[in-house]
XYZ file of C-alpha atoms in Angstrom:
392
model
C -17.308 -12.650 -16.335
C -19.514 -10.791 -13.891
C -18.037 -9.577 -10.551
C -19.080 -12.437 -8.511
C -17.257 -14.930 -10.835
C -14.492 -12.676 -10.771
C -14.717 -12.759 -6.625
C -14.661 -16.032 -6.520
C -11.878 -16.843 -8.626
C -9.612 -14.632 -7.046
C -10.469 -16.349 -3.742
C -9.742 -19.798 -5.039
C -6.082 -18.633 -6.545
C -5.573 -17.329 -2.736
C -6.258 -20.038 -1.192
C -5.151 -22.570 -3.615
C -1.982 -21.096 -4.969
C -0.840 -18.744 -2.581
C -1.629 -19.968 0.840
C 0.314 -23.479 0.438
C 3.428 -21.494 -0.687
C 3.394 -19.547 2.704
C 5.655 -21.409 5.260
C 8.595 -21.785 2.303
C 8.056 -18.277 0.866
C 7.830 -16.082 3.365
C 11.210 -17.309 4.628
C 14.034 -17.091 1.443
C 15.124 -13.773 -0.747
C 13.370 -11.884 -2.978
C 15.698 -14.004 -5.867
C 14.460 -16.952 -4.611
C 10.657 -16.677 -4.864
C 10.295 -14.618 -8.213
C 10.497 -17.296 -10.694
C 7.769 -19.199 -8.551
C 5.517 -15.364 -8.463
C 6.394 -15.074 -12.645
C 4.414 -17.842 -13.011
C 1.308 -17.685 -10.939
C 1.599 -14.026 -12.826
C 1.188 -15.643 -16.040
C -1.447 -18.391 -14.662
C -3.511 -14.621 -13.316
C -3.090 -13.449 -16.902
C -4.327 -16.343 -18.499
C -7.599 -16.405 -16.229
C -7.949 -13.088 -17.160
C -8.175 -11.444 -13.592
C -5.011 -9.140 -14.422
C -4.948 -5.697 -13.332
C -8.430 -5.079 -11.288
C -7.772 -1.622 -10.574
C -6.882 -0.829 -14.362
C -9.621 0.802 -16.934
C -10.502 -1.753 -19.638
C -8.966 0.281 -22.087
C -5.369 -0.078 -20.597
C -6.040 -3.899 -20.415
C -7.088 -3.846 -16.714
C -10.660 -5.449 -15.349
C -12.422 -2.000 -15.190
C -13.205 -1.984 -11.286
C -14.698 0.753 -9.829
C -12.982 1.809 -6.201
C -15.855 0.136 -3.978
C -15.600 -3.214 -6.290
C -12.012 -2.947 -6.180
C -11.896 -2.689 -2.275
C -13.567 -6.013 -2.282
C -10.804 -7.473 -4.405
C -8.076 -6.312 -2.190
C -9.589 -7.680 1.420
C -9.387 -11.485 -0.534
C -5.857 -10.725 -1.912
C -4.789 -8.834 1.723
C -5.335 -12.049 3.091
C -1.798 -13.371 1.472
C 1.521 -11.245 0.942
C 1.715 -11.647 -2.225
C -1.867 -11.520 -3.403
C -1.607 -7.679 -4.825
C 2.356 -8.653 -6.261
C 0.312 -11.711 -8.392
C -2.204 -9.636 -9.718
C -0.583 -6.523 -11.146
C -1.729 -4.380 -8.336
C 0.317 -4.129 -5.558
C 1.614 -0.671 -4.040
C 4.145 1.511 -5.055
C 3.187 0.515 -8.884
C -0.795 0.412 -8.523
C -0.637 3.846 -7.674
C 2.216 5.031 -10.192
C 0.259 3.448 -13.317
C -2.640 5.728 -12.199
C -1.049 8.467 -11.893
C 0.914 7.840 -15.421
C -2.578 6.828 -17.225
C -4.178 10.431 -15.917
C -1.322 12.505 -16.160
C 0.979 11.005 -18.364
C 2.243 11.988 -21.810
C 1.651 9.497 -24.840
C 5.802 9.325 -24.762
C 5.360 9.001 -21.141
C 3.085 6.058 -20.979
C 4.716 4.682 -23.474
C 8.228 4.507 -22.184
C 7.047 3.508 -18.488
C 3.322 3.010 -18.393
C 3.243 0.332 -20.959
C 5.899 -2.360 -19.559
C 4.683 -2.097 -15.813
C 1.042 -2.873 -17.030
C 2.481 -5.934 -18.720
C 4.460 -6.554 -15.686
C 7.551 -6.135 -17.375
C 9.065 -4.297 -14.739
C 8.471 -2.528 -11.490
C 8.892 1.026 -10.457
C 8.580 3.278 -6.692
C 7.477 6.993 -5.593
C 10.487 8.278 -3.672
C 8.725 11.246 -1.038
C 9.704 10.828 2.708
C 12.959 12.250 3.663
C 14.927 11.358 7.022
C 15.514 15.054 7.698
C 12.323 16.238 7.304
C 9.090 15.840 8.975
C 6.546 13.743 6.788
C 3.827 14.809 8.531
C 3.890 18.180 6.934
C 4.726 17.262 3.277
C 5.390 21.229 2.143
C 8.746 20.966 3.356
C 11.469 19.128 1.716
C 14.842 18.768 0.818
C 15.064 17.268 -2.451
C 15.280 20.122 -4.736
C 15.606 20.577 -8.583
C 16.904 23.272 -11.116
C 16.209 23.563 -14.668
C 19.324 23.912 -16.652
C 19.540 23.528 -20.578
C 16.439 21.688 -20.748
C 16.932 18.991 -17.671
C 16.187 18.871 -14.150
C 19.424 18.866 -12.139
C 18.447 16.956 -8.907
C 19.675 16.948 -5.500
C 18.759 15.395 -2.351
C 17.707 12.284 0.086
C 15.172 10.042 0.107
C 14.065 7.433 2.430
C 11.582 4.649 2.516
C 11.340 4.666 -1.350
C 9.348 1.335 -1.345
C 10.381 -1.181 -3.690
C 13.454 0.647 -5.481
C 15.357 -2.077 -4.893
C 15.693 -3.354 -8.756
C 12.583 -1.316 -9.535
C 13.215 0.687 -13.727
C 12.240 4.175 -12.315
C 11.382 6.133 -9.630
C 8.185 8.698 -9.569
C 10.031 11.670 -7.487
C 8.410 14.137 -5.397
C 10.734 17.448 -5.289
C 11.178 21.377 -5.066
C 11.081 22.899 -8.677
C 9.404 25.847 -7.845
C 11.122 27.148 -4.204
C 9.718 30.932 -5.190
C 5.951 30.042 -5.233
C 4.110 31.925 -2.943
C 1.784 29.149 -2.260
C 3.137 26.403 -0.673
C 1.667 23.801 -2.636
C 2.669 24.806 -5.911
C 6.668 24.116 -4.776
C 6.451 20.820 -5.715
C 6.723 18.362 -8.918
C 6.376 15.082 -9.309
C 8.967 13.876 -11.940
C 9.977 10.673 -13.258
C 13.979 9.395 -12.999
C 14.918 5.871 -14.258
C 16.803 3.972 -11.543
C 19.891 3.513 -13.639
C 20.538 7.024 -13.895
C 23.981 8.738 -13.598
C 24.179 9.985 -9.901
C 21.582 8.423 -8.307
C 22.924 6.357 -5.304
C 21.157 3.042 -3.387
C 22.437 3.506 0.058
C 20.847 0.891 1.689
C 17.469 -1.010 2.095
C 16.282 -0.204 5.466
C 15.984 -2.894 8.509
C 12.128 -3.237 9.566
C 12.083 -4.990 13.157
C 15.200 -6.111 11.962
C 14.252 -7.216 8.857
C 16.140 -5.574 5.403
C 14.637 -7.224 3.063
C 15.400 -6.703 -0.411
C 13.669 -6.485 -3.938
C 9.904 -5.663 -4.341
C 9.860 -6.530 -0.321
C 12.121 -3.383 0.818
C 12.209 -0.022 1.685
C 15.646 2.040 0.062
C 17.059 4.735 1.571
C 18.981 6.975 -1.857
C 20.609 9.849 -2.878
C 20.315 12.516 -5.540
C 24.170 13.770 -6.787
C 23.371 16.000 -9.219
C 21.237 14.109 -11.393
C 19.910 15.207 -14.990
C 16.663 13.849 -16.478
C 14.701 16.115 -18.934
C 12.318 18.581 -18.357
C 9.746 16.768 -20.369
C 9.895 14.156 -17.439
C 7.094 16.334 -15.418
C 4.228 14.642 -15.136
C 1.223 16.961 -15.103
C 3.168 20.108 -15.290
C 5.617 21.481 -13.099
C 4.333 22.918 -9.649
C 1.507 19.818 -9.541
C 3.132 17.879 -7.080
C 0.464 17.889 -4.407
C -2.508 18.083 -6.909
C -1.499 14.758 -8.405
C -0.608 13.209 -4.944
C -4.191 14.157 -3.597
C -5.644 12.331 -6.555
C -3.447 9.358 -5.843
C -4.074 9.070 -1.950
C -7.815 9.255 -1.927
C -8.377 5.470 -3.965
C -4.912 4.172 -2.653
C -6.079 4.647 1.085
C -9.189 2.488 -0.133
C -6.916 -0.537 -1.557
C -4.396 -0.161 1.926
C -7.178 -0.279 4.292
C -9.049 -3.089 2.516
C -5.892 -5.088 2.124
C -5.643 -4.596 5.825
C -9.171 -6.204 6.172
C -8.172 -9.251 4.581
C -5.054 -9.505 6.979
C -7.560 -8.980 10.375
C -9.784 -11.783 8.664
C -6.891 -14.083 8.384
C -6.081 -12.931 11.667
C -9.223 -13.489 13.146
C -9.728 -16.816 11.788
C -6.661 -18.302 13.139
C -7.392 -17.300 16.191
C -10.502 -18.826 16.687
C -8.980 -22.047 15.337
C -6.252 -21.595 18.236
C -8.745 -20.564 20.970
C -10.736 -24.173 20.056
C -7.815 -26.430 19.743
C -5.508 -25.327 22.554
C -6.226 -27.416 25.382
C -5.686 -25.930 29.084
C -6.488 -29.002 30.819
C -8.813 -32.043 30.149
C -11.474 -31.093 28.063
C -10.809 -26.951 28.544
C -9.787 -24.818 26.023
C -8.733 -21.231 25.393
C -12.304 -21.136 23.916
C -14.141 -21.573 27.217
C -11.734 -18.275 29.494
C -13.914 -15.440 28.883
C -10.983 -12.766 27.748
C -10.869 -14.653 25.061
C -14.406 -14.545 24.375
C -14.117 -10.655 24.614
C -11.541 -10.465 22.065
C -13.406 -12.472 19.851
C -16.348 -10.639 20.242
C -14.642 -6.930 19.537
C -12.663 -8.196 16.677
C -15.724 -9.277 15.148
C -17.540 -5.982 15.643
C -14.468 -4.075 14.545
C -13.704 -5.695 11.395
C -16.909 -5.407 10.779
C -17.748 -1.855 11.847
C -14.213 -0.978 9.676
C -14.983 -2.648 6.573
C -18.445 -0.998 6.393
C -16.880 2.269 6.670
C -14.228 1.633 3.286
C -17.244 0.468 1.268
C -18.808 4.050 2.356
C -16.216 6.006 1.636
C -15.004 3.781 -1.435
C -19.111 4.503 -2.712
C -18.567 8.581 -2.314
C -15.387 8.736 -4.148
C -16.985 6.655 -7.161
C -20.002 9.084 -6.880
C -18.964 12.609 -5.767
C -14.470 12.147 -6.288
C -11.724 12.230 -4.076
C -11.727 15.862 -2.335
C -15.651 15.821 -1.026
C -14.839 12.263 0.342
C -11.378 13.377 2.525
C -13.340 13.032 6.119
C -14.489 9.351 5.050
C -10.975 8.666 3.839
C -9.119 10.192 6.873
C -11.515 8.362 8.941
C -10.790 4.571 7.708
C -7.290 5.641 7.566
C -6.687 5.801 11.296
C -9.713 3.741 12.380
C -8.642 0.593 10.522
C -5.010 0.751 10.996
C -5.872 0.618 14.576
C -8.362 -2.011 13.833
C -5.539 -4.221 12.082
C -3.252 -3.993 14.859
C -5.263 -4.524 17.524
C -7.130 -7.867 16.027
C -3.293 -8.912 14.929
C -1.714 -8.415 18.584
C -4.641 -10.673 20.030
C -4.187 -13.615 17.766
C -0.245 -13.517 18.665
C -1.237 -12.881 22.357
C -4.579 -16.005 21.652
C -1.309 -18.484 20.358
C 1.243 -17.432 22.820
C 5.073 -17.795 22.314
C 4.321 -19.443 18.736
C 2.762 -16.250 18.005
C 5.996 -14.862 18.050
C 7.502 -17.226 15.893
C 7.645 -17.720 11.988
C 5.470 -20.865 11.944
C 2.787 -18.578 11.587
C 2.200 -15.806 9.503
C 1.055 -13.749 12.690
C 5.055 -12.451 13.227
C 5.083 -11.668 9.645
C 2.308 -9.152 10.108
C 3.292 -7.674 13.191
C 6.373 -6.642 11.891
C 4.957 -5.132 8.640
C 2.094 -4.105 9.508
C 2.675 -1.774 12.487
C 3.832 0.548 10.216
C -0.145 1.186 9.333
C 0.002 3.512 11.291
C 2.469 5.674 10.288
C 2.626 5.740 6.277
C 0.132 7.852 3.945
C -0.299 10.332 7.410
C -0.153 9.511 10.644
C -2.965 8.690 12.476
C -2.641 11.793 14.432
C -2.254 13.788 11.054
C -5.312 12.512 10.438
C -7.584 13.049 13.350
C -6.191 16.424 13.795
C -7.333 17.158 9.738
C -10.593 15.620 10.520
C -11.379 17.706 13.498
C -11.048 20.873 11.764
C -12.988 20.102 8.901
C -15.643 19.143 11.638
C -14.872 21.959 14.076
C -15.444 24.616 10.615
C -19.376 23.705 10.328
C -19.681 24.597 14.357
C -17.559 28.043 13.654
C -20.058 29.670 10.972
């Protein structure tokens, strides 16, 4: 199966399987729906298109980031295209961090069963009390005592704990270390164990959710998981988060290009069926046509700069590619909400309302802008990399 057959049949399960389900599954609990998403899971397994983002030799399609960015704009286009496929966020980005820095007991005990899709797991980083735009400081701290970590602290925004088998932790092992990037670990605590709380999961726009389709806030009370739980070594907290952010921006943004074409292409349909008066339509007013027009260019313009920057991370890695990635970061989360807010504004009050999936973007999606850095984190890391070639 070459890529193009492999294109193609991912965009017929989309649109055949996925886009029907929309106006009853975007509507009832996480419960409800999972015995309908278990088995398109095992219809994706059976066509063999399970795990795109995986290596071959995990059981995964072998993509390469620039191929795989393709893949995610056609599954962006539905909710649950990533959950069907074995590559959906927090766990896409835990199994690669588990297959390069995982022990053999490691990847056995957790690396194994969420391949399979056995069960889910979530990276637990942002904390209420602590700013997440400058990830060095945190509260969540750990001491070694007879061969365990002994954990304490508060977490928020944990995606996905809710029923999720463990939690990849970001924490203070080291507070001593002179540099400020060596403070940090990245460990691994199973969700069942002793002393680690579920407060709540979070209202988005007023919206809790629960499930795969939450955010958790939790609490550390002293909890003991062994040292051997480390992944990479202790101190490589930010090493292996750099290595996970670079290729995981590339997925997010191109997922987000599959919700501006869905976007795009229902407004269109609304600006040629709404009728404004005998034989005039939303088509024929001008503002509309100009919101067409830059939505077109945008997406556009946006998707040619992930393929760039998904290209230079295949051919030269993550760290020499951190301008393109901070650059489709910002640019396309603004992109996404932009082209969103004019299809709701192109539909009028049933934009606002359920009977589209419009509201159900809005709502999720403005968060774009805030998650994996700011946008102004972003610009403001870009600029000095820029400003450093104009001080030599």
């Amino acid at each position: 199966m070459n890529f193009d057959d492999i294109k193609n049949r991912i965009k017929a399960f989309v649109k055949e399987e996925l886009f029907p389900l929309e106006p009853w599954i975007l509507n009832c609990s996480w419960d409800e729906k999972l015995p309908k998403l278990n088995e398109l899971r095992k219809k994706v397994k059976y066509l063999g298109l399970w795990l795109p983002q995986i290596p071959k030799e995990y059981g995964g399609l072998g993509l390469s980031n620039k191929q795989h960015g393709e893949i995610s704009e056609i599954l962006g286009a539905s909710p649950y295209g990533h959950y069907c496929f074995n590559c959906q966020a927090p766990d896409a980005g835990n199994m690669e961090i588990l297959i390069e820095f995982g022990t053999k007991e490691q990847k056995e005990a957790y690396l194994s069963p969420l391949l399979a899709g056995d069960i889910r797991s979530c990276f637990a980083m942002t904390e209420r009390d602590f700013a997440g735009s400058n990830p060095v400081n945190m509260g969540t701290m750990a001491f070694k005592k007879d061969g365990n970590y002994v954990i304490n602290g508060h977490k928020w925004f944990t995606s996905g704990f809710d029923g999720a088998a463990f939690a990849i932790v970001m924490l203070v092992t080291n507070p001593e270390a002179i540099e400020a990037h060596k403070k940090a670990s990245q460990v691994i605590v199973p969700t069942n164990t002793t002393g680690l709380e579920f407060v709540r999961n979070i209202p988005v726009m007023g919206h809790a959710g629960n499930g795969w389709e939450s955010h958790s806030e939790i609490k550390f009370q002293n909890v003991k998981v062994p040292l051997t739980n480390v992944l990479g070594g202790d101190g490589e907290g930010f090493t292996i988060a750099q290595k996970r952010l670079g290729p995981g921006r590339i997925h997010h943004c191109m997922r987000w290009m599959g919700i501006c074409e869905r976007s795009f292409d229902l407004m269109c349909q609304r600006a040629v069926s709404r009728e404004l008066a005998h034989g005039k339509t939303l088509a024929d007013k001008q503002t509309i046509q100009n919101w067409i027009a830059e939505s077109r260019a945008e997406i556009n313009a946006a998707r040619l700069l992930i393929q760039d920057a998904a290209h230079k991370i295949d051919t030269q890695g993550a760290y020499k590619t951190r301008k393109e990635i901070s650059i489709i970061k910002f640019y396309c989360a603004n992109v996404l909400q932009k082209v969103v807010d004019r299809a709701i504004q192109v539909h009028g009050a049933l934009g606002l309302t359920d009977d589209t999936i419009l509201a159900f973007y809005y709502r999720h999606e403005r968060a774009a802008r805030i998650y994996d850095g700011a946008d102004e984190v972003h610009k403001s890391s870009l600029a000095r990399q820029i400003l450093k070639e104009y001080r030599i």
